[in-house]
Structures are given as structure tokens and as C-alpha cells.
CSV table of C-alpha atoms in Angstrom, one decimal:
chain,number,residue,atom,x,y,z
A,1,MET,CA,7.9,-20.7,-1.2
A,2,LYS,CA,5.4,-23.4,-2.1
A,3,LEU,CA,6.5,-23.4,-5.7
A,4,SER,CA,5.6,-26.5,-7.6
A,5,LYS,CA,9.1,-27.2,-8.7
A,6,ILE,CA,10.7,-26.8,-5.3
A,7,ALA,CA,12.4,-30.1,-5.8
A,8,PHE,CA,14.8,-28.3,-8.2
A,9,LYS,CA,16.3,-26.5,-5.2
A,10,LYS,CA,19.6,-28.4,-5.5
A,11,ILE,CA,19.7,-27.7,-9.2
A,12,LEU,CA,19.2,-24.0,-8.4
A,13,LEU,CA,22.4,-23.8,-6.5
A,14,LEU,CA,24.3,-24.9,-9.7
A,15,VAL,CA,22.2,-22.4,-11.7
A,16,ALA,CA,22.8,-19.6,-9.3
A,17,LEU,CA,26.6,-20.2,-9.4
A,18,ALA,CA,26.5,-20.0,-13.1
A,19,LEU,CA,24.3,-16.9,-13.1
A,20,GLY,CA,26.7,-14.7,-11.1
A,21,THR,CA,28.0,-14.0,-7.7
A,22,GLY,CA,25.4,-14.5,-5.0
A,23,SER,CA,26.5,-11.6,-2.9
A,24,CYS,CA,27.4,-9.1,-5.7
A,25,GLN,CA,30.9,-8.9,-4.3
A,26,LEU,CA,32.5,-8.4,-7.6
A,27,ASP,CA,36.1,-9.3,-6.8
A,28,GLU,CA,36.5,-12.5,-8.7
A,29,GLU,CA,37.7,-12.8,-12.3
A,30,ILE,CA,35.0,-14.1,-14.7
A,31,TYR,CA,36.7,-16.7,-16.9
A,32,SER,CA,33.8,-18.1,-18.9
A,33,SER,CA,30.1,-17.8,-19.4
A,34,ILE,CA,29.8,-21.0,-21.5
A,35,PHE,CA,27.4,-22.7,-19.1
A,36,VAL,CA,25.0,-19.7,-19.1
A,37,GLU,CA,25.3,-19.3,-22.9
A,38,SER,CA,24.2,-22.9,-23.4
A,39,PHE,CA,21.4,-22.6,-20.8
A,40,TYR,CA,17.9,-21.1,-21.3
A,41,LYS,CA,17.2,-23.1,-24.5
A,42,THR,CA,14.1,-24.9,-23.3
A,43,ALA,CA,11.0,-24.4,-21.1
A,44,SER,CA,12.7,-26.5,-18.4
A,45,ASP,CA,15.8,-24.3,-18.4
A,46,SER,CA,13.6,-21.2,-18.2
A,47,GLU,CA,11.6,-22.5,-15.2
A,48,LYS,CA,14.7,-23.5,-13.3
A,49,GLY,CA,16.3,-20.2,-14.0
A,50,LEU,CA,13.2,-18.4,-12.7
A,51,LEU,CA,13.3,-20.4,-9.5
A,52,SER,CA,16.8,-19.0,-8.9
A,53,VAL,CA,15.3,-15.5,-9.0
A,54,TYR,CA,12.8,-16.5,-6.3
A,55,ASP,CA,15.6,-18.2,-4.3
A,56,ALA,CA,17.0,-14.8,-3.4
A,57,LEU,CA,13.9,-14.2,-1.3
A,58,GLY,CA,15.3,-16.8,1.1
A,59,GLY,CA,18.3,-14.6,1.8
A,60,LEU,CA,15.9,-11.7,2.6
A,61,TYR,CA,13.3,-13.5,4.7
A,62,GLY,CA,15.0,-16.7,5.9
A,63,GLY,CA,17.5,-14.7,8.1
A,64,PRO,CA,15.2,-12.8,8.2
A,65,ALA,CA,17.0,-9.5,7.4
A,66,ALA,CA,14.0,-8.1,5.5
A,67,THR,CA,11.9,-8.0,8.7
A,68,MET,CA,14.5,-7.9,11.5
A,69,VAL,CA,16.5,-5.0,10.1
A,70,PRO,CA,13.6,-2.6,9.9
A,71,ASP,CA,11.7,-3.9,13.0
A,72,PHE,CA,14.7,-3.7,15.3
A,73,SER,CA,15.4,-0.2,14.0
A,74,ALA,CA,11.8,1.1,14.7
A,75,ASP,CA,9.7,1.7,17.8
A,76,GLN,CA,7.6,-1.4,18.1
A,77,ILE,CA,10.0,-4.3,18.4
A,78,TYR,CA,13.3,-4.7,20.3
A,79,PRO,CA,15.8,-7.6,20.5
A,80,ARG,CA,17.5,-9.4,23.3
A,81,GLY,CA,20.9,-7.9,23.1
A,82,VAL,CA,22.8,-10.8,21.7
A,83,VAL,CA,24.7,-11.7,18.5
A,84,GLY,CA,24.8,-8.1,17.4
A,85,ARG,CA,21.1,-7.6,17.0
A,86,ASN,CA,21.1,-4.6,19.4
A,87,SER,CA,23.4,-2.7,16.9
A,88,LEU,CA,20.2,-2.0,14.9
A,89,THR,CA,18.3,-0.8,18.0
A,90,LEU,CA,21.2,1.3,19.2
A,91,PHE,CA,22.1,2.6,15.7
A,92,THR,CA,25.7,1.4,16.0
A,93,VAL,CA,25.8,-0.2,12.6
A,94,GLU,CA,28.7,1.0,10.4
A,95,PRO,CA,29.8,0.3,6.8
A,96,THR,CA,31.8,-2.8,7.6
A,97,TYR,CA,29.0,-4.3,9.6
A,98,THR,CA,31.7,-5.7,11.9
A,99,ILE,CA,29.4,-6.5,14.8
A,100,GLN,CA,27.1,-8.7,12.7
A,101,LYS,CA,30.0,-10.4,11.0
A,102,SER,CA,31.9,-11.1,14.2
A,103,ALA,CA,28.8,-12.6,15.7
A,104,GLY,CA,28.1,-14.7,12.5
A,105,ARG,CA,24.9,-12.7,11.9
A,106,THR,CA,25.4,-11.1,8.5
A,107,ASN,CA,22.1,-12.8,7.6
A,108,GLU,CA,20.4,-10.5,10.0
A,109,SER,CA,22.1,-7.3,8.9
A,110,PRO,CA,21.5,-4.6,6.2
A,111,GLN,CA,24.4,-6.2,4.3
A,112,GLN,CA,22.2,-9.2,3.6
A,113,LEU,CA,19.6,-6.9,2.1
A,114,TRP,CA,22.2,-5.7,-0.4
A,115,ILE,CA,23.7,-9.2,-1.0
A,116,SER,CA,20.3,-10.9,-1.6
A,117,SER,CA,18.7,-8.1,-3.6
A,118,TYR,CA,21.6,-7.9,-6.1
A,119,SER,CA,21.8,-11.6,-6.3
A,120,GLY,CA,18.1,-11.7,-7.3
A,121,ILE,CA,18.6,-8.8,-9.7
A,122,GLU,CA,21.5,-10.5,-11.5
A,123,ARG,CA,19.5,-13.7,-11.9
A,124,ALA,CA,16.5,-11.7,-13.1
A,125,ASN,CA,18.7,-10.0,-15.7
A,126,TRP,CA,19.7,-13.4,-17.1
A,127,ILE,CA,16.0,-14.4,-17.4
A,128,ILE,CA,15.0,-11.2,-19.1
A,129,THR,CA,18.0,-11.4,-21.5
A,130,LYS,CA,17.9,-15.1,-22.4
A,131,VAL,CA,14.3,-16.4,-22.1
A,132,PRO,CA,12.9,-14.5,-25.1
A,133,ASP,CA,14.9,-16.8,-27.3
A,134,ALA,CA,14.0,-20.0,-25.6
A,135,THR,CA,11.9,-22.6,-27.4
A,136,MET,CA,8.7,-23.0,-25.3
A,137,ASP,CA,5.1,-22.0,-25.1
A,138,GLU,CA,4.8,-18.3,-25.8
A,139,THR,CA,2.1,-17.7,-23.1
A,140,ARG,CA,4.2,-19.2,-20.4
A,141,LYS,CA,7.3,-17.5,-21.7
A,142,LYS,CA,5.6,-14.2,-21.3
A,143,GLN,CA,4.6,-15.0,-17.8
A,144,ILE,CA,8.1,-16.1,-16.8
A,145,LEU,CA,9.4,-12.8,-18.0
A,146,GLY,CA,6.6,-11.0,-16.1
A,147,GLU,CA,7.6,-12.8,-12.9
A,148,ALA,CA,11.2,-11.9,-13.4
A,149,TYR,CA,10.3,-8.2,-14.0
A,150,PHE,CA,8.1,-8.2,-10.8
A,151,LEU,CA,10.9,-9.7,-8.7
A,152,ARG,CA,13.5,-7.4,-10.1
A,153,ALA,CA,11.3,-4.4,-9.2
A,154,PHE,CA,10.8,-5.8,-5.7
A,155,TYR,CA,14.6,-6.2,-5.2
A,156,PHE,CA,15.3,-2.7,-6.5
A,157,TRP,CA,12.6,-1.3,-4.2
A,158,THR,CA,14.1,-3.2,-1.2
A,159,LEU,CA,17.5,-1.6,-2.0
A,160,ALA,CA,16.0,1.9,-2.5
A,161,LYS,CA,14.1,2.0,0.8
A,162,ASN,CA,17.2,0.8,2.7
A,163,PHE,CA,20.1,2.5,1.0
A,164,GLY,CA,18.7,5.4,-1.0
A,165,ASP,CA,20.6,5.9,-4.3
A,166,VAL,CA,21.7,2.5,-5.5
A,167,VAL,CA,23.1,0.8,-8.6
A,168,VAL,CA,20.6,0.2,-11.3
A,169,LYS,CA,21.9,-2.7,-13.4
A,170,THR,CA,19.6,-4.3,-16.0
A,171,GLU,CA,22.0,-6.4,-18.0
A,172,PRO,CA,23.7,-9.6,-16.8
A,173,SER,CA,27.5,-9.5,-16.2
A,174,VAL,CA,29.4,-11.7,-18.7
A,175,THR,CA,32.8,-9.9,-18.1
A,176,GLU,CA,34.3,-8.5,-15.0
A,177,ALA,CA,34.1,-5.0,-16.5
A,178,GLU,CA,30.4,-5.3,-17.0
A,179,ALA,CA,29.9,-5.9,-13.3
A,180,TYR,CA,31.1,-2.5,-12.3
A,181,ALA,CA,28.5,0.3,-12.2
A,182,PRO,CA,28.0,3.6,-10.3
A,183,LYS,CA,24.9,4.5,-8.3
A,184,SER,CA,21.9,6.0,-9.8
A,185,ALA,CA,19.8,8.8,-8.3
A,186,MET,CA,16.7,7.8,-6.4
A,187,ALA,CA,14.4,9.1,-9.2
A,188,ASP,CA,16.1,6.8,-11.7
A,189,VAL,CA,15.8,3.9,-9.4
A,190,TYR,CA,12.0,4.4,-9.1
A,191,LYS,CA,11.8,5.0,-12.9
A,192,GLN,CA,13.3,1.5,-13.3
A,193,ILE,CA,10.9,0.0,-10.7
A,194,TYR,CA,7.9,1.5,-12.5
A,195,SER,CA,9.2,0.2,-15.9
A,196,ASP,CA,9.6,-3.3,-14.5
A,197,LEU,CA,6.2,-3.3,-13.0
A,198,ASP,CA,4.7,-2.0,-16.2
A,199,GLN,CA,6.3,-5.0,-18.0
A,200,ALA,CA,5.0,-7.4,-15.3
A,201,GLY,CA,1.5,-5.9,-15.5
A,202,GLN,CA,1.4,-6.7,-19.3
A,203,ALA,CA,2.7,-10.3,-18.9
A,204,GLY,CA,-0.6,-12.1,-18.5
A,205,LEU,CA,0.0,-13.1,-14.9
A,206,ALA,CA,-2.9,-15.0,-13.4
A,207,SER,CA,-5.4,-13.3,-11.1
A,208,TYR,CA,-6.0,-14.7,-7.6
A,209,PRO,CA,-6.9,-17.5,-6.9
A,210,ALA,CA,-5.5,-19.0,-10.2
A,211,ASN,CA,-1.9,-17.9,-9.4
A,212,GLU,CA,0.4,-20.5,-8.0
A,213,LYS,CA,1.3,-20.2,-4.3
A,214,GLY,CA,4.3,-18.1,-3.8
A,215,ARG,CA,4.1,-16.4,-7.2
A,216,PRO,CA,2.7,-12.9,-7.8
A,217,SER,CA,-0.8,-12.6,-9.1
A,218,LYS,CA,-1.8,-9.8,-11.5
A,219,GLU,CA,-3.1,-7.9,-8.5
A,220,ALA,CA,0.2,-8.3,-6.6
A,221,VAL,CA,1.9,-6.3,-9.4
A,222,ASP,CA,-0.5,-3.4,-8.8
A,223,ALA,CA,-0.2,-3.7,-5.0
A,224,LEU,CA,3.6,-3.5,-5.2
A,225,TYR,CA,3.2,-0.6,-7.6
A,226,ALA,CA,0.9,1.2,-5.2
A,227,LYS,CA,3.3,0.8,-2.3
A,228,ALA,CA,6.5,1.8,-4.3
A,229,ALA,CA,4.7,4.8,-5.7
A,230,LEU,CA,3.6,5.8,-2.1
A,231,TYR,CA,7.3,5.7,-1.0
A,232,ASN,CA,8.1,7.7,-4.1
A,233,GLN,CA,5.5,10.4,-3.1
A,234,ASP,CA,3.8,9.8,-6.3
A,235,TRP,CA,0.3,10.0,-4.7
A,236,ALA,CA,-1.8,9.8,-7.9
A,237,LYS,CA,0.0,6.7,-9.2
A,238,SER,CA,-0.2,5.1,-5.7
A,239,LEU,CA,-3.9,5.8,-5.4
A,240,GLU,CA,-4.6,4.6,-9.0
A,241,LYS,CA,-2.9,1.2,-8.4
A,242,ALA,CA,-4.3,0.7,-4.9
A,243,GLU,CA,-7.8,1.3,-6.2
A,244,THR,CA,-7.2,-1.1,-9.0
A,245,VAL,CA,-6.5,-3.8,-6.5
A,246,ILE,CA,-9.5,-2.9,-4.3
A,247,ASN,CA,-11.9,-2.6,-7.2
A,248,SER,CA,-10.7,-5.9,-8.7
A,249,GLY,CA,-12.6,-7.7,-6.0
A,250,LYS,CA,-10.1,-10.5,-6.0
A,251,TYR,CA,-8.8,-9.9,-2.5
A,252,GLY,CA,-10.4,-8.7,0.7
A,253,LEU,CA,-10.0,-8.5,4.5
A,254,LEU,CA,-10.6,-11.6,6.4
A,255,PRO,CA,-13.4,-11.1,8.9
A,256,ASN,CA,-11.1,-12.0,11.8
A,257,VAL,CA,-7.7,-10.4,11.8
A,258,ILE,CA,-6.3,-13.2,14.0
A,259,ASP,CA,-7.0,-15.6,11.1
A,260,VAL,CA,-4.5,-13.8,8.9
A,261,PHE,CA,-1.7,-15.3,11.0
A,262,SER,CA,-3.1,-18.6,12.0
A,263,TYR,CA,-1.0,-21.5,11.0
A,264,LEU,CA,-4.2,-23.5,10.6
A,265,LYS,CA,-5.7,-21.1,8.1
A,266,GLU,CA,-2.9,-20.3,5.7
A,267,ASP,CA,-4.9,-21.0,2.6
A,268,GLU,CA,-7.9,-19.0,3.8
A,269,ALA,CA,-5.5,-16.1,4.6
A,270,ARG,CA,-4.4,-15.9,0.9
A,271,ARG,CA,-7.6,-14.0,0.4
A,272,GLU,CA,-5.9,-11.2,2.3
A,273,ASN,CA,-2.2,-12.0,1.9
A,274,ILE,CA,-1.7,-10.9,-1.7
A,275,TRP,CA,2.0,-12.0,-1.7
A,276,ALA,CA,4.0,-13.6,1.0
A,277,TYR,CA,7.3,-15.3,1.7
A,278,GLU,CA,6.1,-18.9,1.6
A,279,ALA,CA,7.6,-21.2,4.2
A,280,ASP,CA,7.6,-25.0,3.8
A,281,PRO,CA,8.7,-27.6,6.4
A,282,ILE,CA,10.3,-29.9,3.8
A,283,THR,CA,13.8,-30.8,2.8
A,284,PRO,CA,15.0,-28.9,0.9
A,285,GLY,CA,12.6,-26.1,1.8
A,286,ASN,CA,12.2,-22.5,2.9
A,287,GLY,CA,12.1,-21.4,6.5
A,288,HIS,CA,12.7,-18.4,8.7
A,289,GLN,CA,13.7,-17.5,12.3
A,290,LEU,CA,10.7,-15.5,13.3
A,291,THR,CA,8.8,-18.3,14.9
A,292,SER,CA,11.6,-19.3,17.2
A,293,LEU,CA,12.7,-15.7,17.9
A,294,ALA,CA,9.3,-14.5,18.9
A,295,GLY,CA,8.4,-17.2,21.3
A,296,PRO,CA,9.3,-17.3,25.0
A,297,VAL,CA,12.8,-18.0,26.2
A,298,GLY,CA,13.7,-21.7,26.7
A,299,SER,CA,10.9,-23.0,24.4
A,300,ALA,CA,8.6,-22.4,27.4
A,301,GLY,CA,5.4,-21.3,25.6
A,302,VAL,CA,3.6,-24.3,24.1
A,303,GLU,CA,1.3,-22.1,21.9
A,304,TYR,CA,4.3,-20.4,20.3
A,305,ALA,CA,6.7,-23.0,19.1
A,306,LYS,CA,8.4,-26.3,19.7
A,307,THR,CA,11.6,-24.4,20.0
A,308,SER,CA,11.8,-20.7,20.9
A,309,TYR,CA,14.5,-18.4,22.2
A,310,GLY,CA,12.9,-15.3,23.5
A,311,SER,CA,14.9,-13.0,21.3
A,312,MET,CA,12.4,-10.3,20.1
A,313,PHE,CA,9.7,-8.6,22.0
A,314,ALA,CA,7.3,-5.7,21.5
A,315,TYR,CA,7.7,-2.6,23.7
A,316,MET,CA,5.2,-2.3,26.5
A,317,SER,CA,4.5,1.2,25.4
A,318,PHE,CA,3.4,-0.1,22.0
A,319,PHE,CA,1.1,-2.7,23.6
A,320,ASN,CA,-0.4,0.1,25.7
A,321,SER,CA,-1.0,2.3,22.6
A,322,PHE,CA,-3.8,0.0,21.4
A,323,ASP,CA,-7.4,0.5,22.3
A,324,PRO,CA,-8.3,-2.4,24.6
A,325,LYS,CA,-11.1,-3.3,22.2
A,326,ASP,CA,-8.7,-3.6,19.3
A,327,LYS,CA,-8.6,-7.2,18.2
A,328,ARG,CA,-5.1,-6.7,16.8
A,329,ARG,CA,-3.8,-6.4,20.4
A,330,GLN,CA,-4.6,-10.1,20.7
A,331,LEU,CA,-1.6,-10.7,18.5
A,332,LEU,CA,0.5,-9.6,21.5
A,333,ASP,CA,0.5,-10.9,25.0
A,334,THR,CA,2.1,-10.3,28.4
A,335,THR,CA,1.6,-13.9,29.6
A,336,PHE,CA,1.9,-17.4,28.2
A,337,ILE,CA,0.9,-21.0,29.0
A,338,ASP,CA,3.9,-23.1,30.0
A,339,LYS,CA,4.4,-26.8,29.4
A,340,SER,CA,2.7,-27.7,32.6
A,341,GLY,CA,-0.4,-25.8,31.7
A,342,LYS,CA,0.2,-22.8,34.0
A,343,TRP,CA,-0.1,-19.2,33.0
A,344,VAL,CA,3.2,-17.5,33.4
A,345,PRO,CA,3.7,-13.7,33.5
A,346,GLN,CA,6.3,-12.8,30.9
A,347,ARG,CA,7.8,-10.1,33.2
A,348,SER,CA,8.9,-12.8,35.7
A,349,ILE,CA,11.1,-14.7,33.3
A,350,THR,CA,14.3,-12.7,33.0
A,351,PRO,CA,15.4,-9.1,33.8
A,352,ILE,CA,15.2,-8.1,30.2
A,353,THR,CA,11.6,-9.2,29.9
A,354,THR,CA,10.2,-7.1,32.7
A,355,ASP,CA,8.5,-4.8,30.2
A,356,ALA,CA,8.5,-7.2,27.3
A,357,VAL,CA,5.4,-8.2,25.3
A,358,LEU,CA,5.3,-11.4,23.3
A,359,ILE,CA,4.5,-11.3,19.6
A,360,LYS,CA,2.0,-13.9,18.3
A,361,LYS,CA,1.9,-13.3,14.6
A,362,TYR,CA,4.3,-16.2,13.8
A,363,GLN,CA,3.1,-19.0,16.2
A,364,ASP,CA,3.6,-22.6,15.2
A,365,PRO,CA,3.0,-24.9,18.1
A,366,VAL,CA,3.0,-28.2,16.1
A,367,SER,CA,5.9,-28.1,13.6
A,368,SER,CA,9.2,-29.5,14.9
A,369,THR,CA,11.0,-27.4,12.3
A,370,GLY,CA,9.1,-24.2,13.1
A,371,LEU,CA,8.7,-23.3,9.4
A,372,ILE,CA,5.0,-23.2,8.8
A,373,PRO,CA,4.0,-19.5,9.1
A,374,ASN,CA,4.3,-17.4,6.0
A,375,ILE,CA,5.7,-13.8,6.3
A,376,PRO,CA,3.3,-11.3,4.6
A,377,ILE,CA,4.9,-9.0,2.2
A,378,LEU,CA,1.8,-7.4,0.6
A,379,ARG,CA,-1.6,-7.7,2.1
A,380,MET,CA,-5.0,-6.2,1.6
A,381,ALA,CA,-5.1,-4.2,4.8
A,382,ASP,CA,-1.9,-2.5,3.6
A,383,VAL,CA,-3.5,-1.6,0.3
A,384,TYR,CA,-6.5,0.0,2.0
A,385,LEU,CA,-4.2,2.1,4.1
A,386,ILE,CA,-2.1,3.0,1.1
A,387,ALA,CA,-5.2,4.2,-0.7
A,388,ALA,CA,-6.3,6.2,2.4
A,389,GLU,CA,-3.0,8.0,2.6
A,390,ALA,CA,-2.6,8.7,-1.1
A,391,GLU,CA,-6.2,10.0,-1.3
A,392,ALA,CA,-5.7,12.3,1.7
A,393,ARG,CA,-2.4,13.6,0.3
A,394,LEU,CA,-4.1,14.4,-3.0
A,395,ASN,CA,-7.6,15.5,-1.9
A,396,GLY,CA,-7.5,15.9,1.9
A,397,PRO,CA,-9.5,13.7,4.3
A,398,SER,CA,-12.3,13.0,1.8
A,399,ALA,CA,-15.2,10.6,2.4
A,400,LYS,CA,-13.3,8.1,0.3
A,401,ALA,CA,-10.2,8.4,2.4
A,402,TYR,CA,-12.2,7.8,5.5
A,403,GLU,CA,-13.9,4.8,3.9
A,404,TYR,CA,-10.5,3.2,3.2
A,405,ILE,CA,-9.1,3.6,6.7
A,406,ASN,CA,-12.3,2.7,8.4
A,407,ALA,CA,-12.4,-0.6,6.5
A,408,VAL,CA,-9.3,-1.6,8.5
A,409,ARG,CA,-10.5,-0.1,11.8
A,410,THR,CA,-13.9,-1.8,11.6
A,411,ARG,CA,-12.3,-5.2,11.0
A,412,ALA,CA,-10.1,-4.5,14.1
A,413,GLY,CA,-13.2,-3.9,16.2
A,414,VAL,CA,-12.5,-0.2,17.0
A,415,ALA,CA,-14.6,2.8,16.3
A,416,GLU,CA,-14.4,4.6,13.0
A,417,LEU,CA,-11.9,7.5,12.8
A,418,ALA,CA,-13.2,10.8,14.2
A,419,LYS,CA,-14.7,13.0,11.5
A,420,GLY,CA,-13.4,16.5,10.8
A,421,LEU,CA,-9.7,15.9,11.0
A,422,THR,CA,-7.3,18.2,9.2
A,423,LYS,CA,-5.3,16.8,6.4
A,424,ASP,CA,-2.1,16.5,8.5
A,425,ALA,CA,-4.0,14.9,11.4
A,426,PHE,CA,-5.7,12.4,9.1
A,427,ILE,CA,-2.4,11.4,7.5
A,428,ASP,CA,-0.9,11.0,11.0
A,429,ALA,CA,-3.8,8.8,11.9
A,430,VAL,CA,-3.2,6.6,8.8
A,431,ILE,CA,0.5,6.3,9.7
A,432,GLN,CA,-0.5,5.3,13.2
A,433,GLU,CA,-3.1,2.8,11.9
A,434,ARG,CA,-0.3,1.2,9.8
A,435,SER,CA,1.7,0.8,13.0
A,436,TRP,CA,-1.1,-1.1,14.7
A,437,GLU,CA,-2.0,-3.2,11.7
A,438,LEU,CA,1.4,-4.1,10.3
A,439,PHE,CA,3.6,-4.5,13.3
A,440,ALA,CA,6.4,-7.1,13.2
A,441,GLU,CA,6.0,-7.3,9.4
A,442,GLY,CA,9.1,-5.2,8.5
A,443,ASP,CA,7.1,-2.1,7.7
A,444,ARG,CA,7.2,0.5,10.4
A,445,TRP,CA,10.8,1.7,10.0
A,446,TYR,CA,10.1,2.7,6.4
A,447,ASP,CA,7.0,4.6,7.4
A,448,LEU,CA,9.1,6.6,9.8
A,449,THR,CA,11.9,7.3,7.4
A,450,ARG,CA,9.8,8.1,4.4
A,451,THR,CA,7.8,10.7,6.5
A,452,ASP,CA,11.0,11.9,8.3
A,453,LYS,CA,9.4,11.1,11.6
A,454,PHE,CA,12.1,8.7,12.7
A,455,GLN,CA,14.2,11.0,14.8
A,456,THR,CA,11.4,12.3,16.9
A,457,VAL,CA,9.6,8.9,17.3
A,458,ILE,CA,12.7,6.7,18.0
A,459,ALA,CA,14.0,9.0,20.7
A,460,LYS,CA,10.8,8.2,22.7
A,461,ALA,CA,10.9,4.4,22.0
A,462,VAL,CA,12.9,3.5,25.1
A,463,ASN,CA,12.6,1.1,28.1
A,464,SER,CA,14.7,-0.2,30.9
A,465,VAL,CA,16.7,-2.4,28.5
A,466,TYR,CA,17.3,0.4,26.0
A,467,PRO,CA,17.0,3.6,28.0
A,468,THR,CA,18.5,5.7,25.1
A,469,ARG,CA,18.2,5.3,21.4
A,470,PRO,CA,20.9,7.6,19.8
A,471,VAL,CA,19.3,7.9,16.3
A,472,GLN,CA,20.9,10.4,13.9
A,473,PRO,CA,19.9,11.9,10.6
A,474,LYS,CA,22.3,9.6,8.7
A,475,ASN,CA,20.3,6.6,10.0
A,476,LYS,CA,17.5,7.3,7.5
A,477,TYR,CA,19.4,5.0,5.2
A,478,PHE,CA,21.9,2.2,6.0
A,479,PRO,CA,25.5,2.5,4.9
A,480,ILE,CA,26.4,0.7,1.7
A,481,PRO,CA,28.5,-2.4,2.8
A,482,GLN,CA,32.2,-1.5,2.6
A,483,ASP,CA,32.9,-4.9,1.0
A,484,GLU,CA,30.8,-3.8,-2.0
A,485,ILE,CA,32.6,-0.5,-2.3
A,486,ASN,CA,35.9,-2.3,-2.2
A,487,ALA,CA,34.8,-4.7,-4.9
A,488,ASN,CA,33.3,-2.1,-7.2
A,489,PRO,CA,35.6,0.9,-8.0
A,490,GLN,CA,32.6,2.9,-9.4
A,491,LEU,CA,30.5,2.6,-6.2
A,492,GLU,CA,30.5,5.4,-3.6
A,493,GLN,CA,29.4,5.4,0.0
A,494,ASN,CA,26.3,7.4,0.9
A,495,ALA,CA,27.3,10.9,1.6
A,496,ALA,CA,26.1,10.9,5.2
A,497,TRP,CA,28.3,7.8,6.0
A,498,LYS,CA,31.5,9.1,4.5
């Protein structure tokens, strides 16, 4: 994240240790909270503590489990079968996450989603509990609390869409006993998400472009609200919040979709990228693996990265699903320019790349660290498609619903959606549009699970590398990590995984 106080990163580690266990593995005796009790007295304390809440995003997107876990599970992207990544594609994950652990890849597993999200929640709980009593400017105090509420809502939402019913914990743990809690029903998880976003929306957060890079704007709160409500099948709330963002006029679609992902146009892209995981090639800084994973094997593609491994590809069937006129297909490729300036067919590199398509959303050909590209979390195209779906579910394929989806299609250079679709056909068209627009952004799997399309769709997402994909009903949610169940006597495994 390009946060102005990023230099406090080393201090954050000390703060994080004081704020609670980073992985929510609650198996250590808590002897004292003296450090925490004496902290949060000043504006400086409060700002540093807030940075620790943001720091949990690094565990989600640095690995980057928040994108790799859903993308490798879905029907657009597949991994080179190394270091346990294929366990997601083949649906062989289990509660101990043994494959990922044995390969040293917990950071790419659903377990990391649990660890980082609860780490962020615990740190947010300390902010929300302690900062109200800090001596500091009241306006900034209110904003700090708003950011903490926003982040806590985001972490709860991350947990809900991956694990279903999860623990809702809104007080910091001072004693070991306070760290134990049972799961809450999904309805109660979303009730807490809504409550946190209501608090964030009233906190006086700045509107774009006055918000600091990496921090949520007022409109980001409504965008997250719209998407969470969509997942909660709360169509009216989803539409209301999506239209609030659209009607604010603060954000819009860039004329050229390619520019959204250009490493040269990061600041211009903020007009569309409402909130993103901000990467910085500094020390200490924030990075992620997507740039190096998506480029050709052996660092061969000069347009992709200084260093790349050829570890994730798009399915050829997904590439072929695009209209040839669709500009978004330019963010995929079947050939690349090598270091000698020659065009190389991707299919000729290795046996596993015969049908592989390269992903171009995270290119960085100049940075030696490969950390430049941001990872979009909420962007305006998503909001338009949320509005189109919510409107259609409420009122059928109305003129307004068509207007929202066509805004995205027109920018992509394809014809407007055919008129006269039935309600179900229109919604299916929106879900498909989301697939084309948001691929490789960690979104598709959740569209398939929330609409219960995952079993039908995944069974068809095969190729010569993965000729079968044995998805089961229980795979709608990932198993709660067994380590967490062992550490928390009140926590139960998801019923489908018992």
C-alpha cells in the first residue's frame, strides 16, 4: 500500500505482536496486556495501530491467497502443478491443508485467508476499542475508526465468502478465555458487515480523489457494501449502494480497458480502481507474486517481467469464449516476444503450455522487484455489473439494467447486449460479463458459488493438463483449518467437511 507512513512498517511488527496472534491460532497463554493498555494514547499511536490493520492485507494479497485460491478453483485460470497449487484446481484440499504446508505454500492456501482475516479483525478490534479515548484531533479520530470499521467488514466478508458460517468477534482478546468463540450463522456475519459499513459510511472519509492512496474513499465503503449485499442476496440494498457510487460521479470507466492494468498509468487508473492492494517496490514495502507467476517460464517474456516462472495460465477455452473484437481479450495472449525480439508461440514452450494462454493484467517489464502493479479489489466496472444484476433480480431486465451492463460492454468494444432477454437469461449474461471483465482478479469462483453454478461449470473447465475436475457440493466453501479448530474448543468444522 502506498500509505504515507509506510516507514513505520518495522514498528508495525512490534505493534502487531502486542495486538494479538497473527494467525488466530489461539493456543498460547496470554500473560499480559500492559503494552496494549499503555498504547493508543496519542494520534501517533492511533495511526501506527491503524497501519497494523492494513498490514493484514499483505497476507491476503502478497501470497497472494486472495486471488490465487479463488482463481485456481474456478474455470478461467489454472496453475502449473507444483508446490501444491493444483490441490485447488483438483479440489483435493482438506482441513489440515497438508499439501500446501508440506510444500511451504500456506501463503497460497485458504488457511492464509483465515489467518490474515482474523489477524486484521483482531487489530481492528483494538482500534475500535481504544482509539475513542485517544488524545488527538477529533475529525481524524473519527476517520481512523471509519477505516478500521471498513477493513473489519472487508475481513469478515472475505471469511464469509470462503468459509460460510464463521466466528464474529468484535472485542479484542485480553485473556485467553476471551479468544475462544463459536461460529455465527451467515445471516449474523452479514449483519455485522452491514453494521461496520454503516459506521464507516458515517466516519467522514474523504471522497476520491482526496483520499490517500491505499485507503478507502467514502465511495469505496458503498462499493464494498453493494458487493457484500449482492452476495447476501439483498438485491435492494446492493442496488442502492451501487447506484450511490455511480451517481456520485467520483469514479468512472477509463476509455481504454487496457489502461486499467498498465504499470505506466497507475494513477490514471485510480479513476476506475476504487480500492486496490497497493504494491510498492521499496524496502520495506508491499509486493505480490502475480507478476512473476503470470509471465512466461524462465523469465522469457520481456513485456511481462524481469523475472517470471510460468506458473499460472488462462484456459484456451476461456480465451476462445471472447468475441474477437473484445478489447479485454488483449489482456490475454498466446504468444510473446522473447529477449532476442522474436515472437514465440506459448504452446511450443513446455508440454503443459500447449493450450495455455498468458495473462497480461499484471505486467511489469521494468521493475527488478516485480512489485509495481496493484491488485484491484473494487473497481467501477464491477459496480456497474453489480447494479445490472441487482436491478434485474428486483425488476427484471429493465432499461436501467441494460444501461448498466452496456456501459461495460461498450467500453470493451463489443455490441450492446441483445434486447428482449428473459430475466434468467439476462442474469446469466451479467454473470458471463463479470467473467470476461474481472478474470484473474479473484472474483469468478465466488460468482459460481453464490449462484450455485460451480458444479456444472467446473466439470467443463478441463484441458490436457487437468482432464477431470472432481468438484463436489462440499467445495462451495473451504474447510476451516484444523489448526484453528484444535486451538479453539468452541469452533466446529463446516458440516460438509466433518
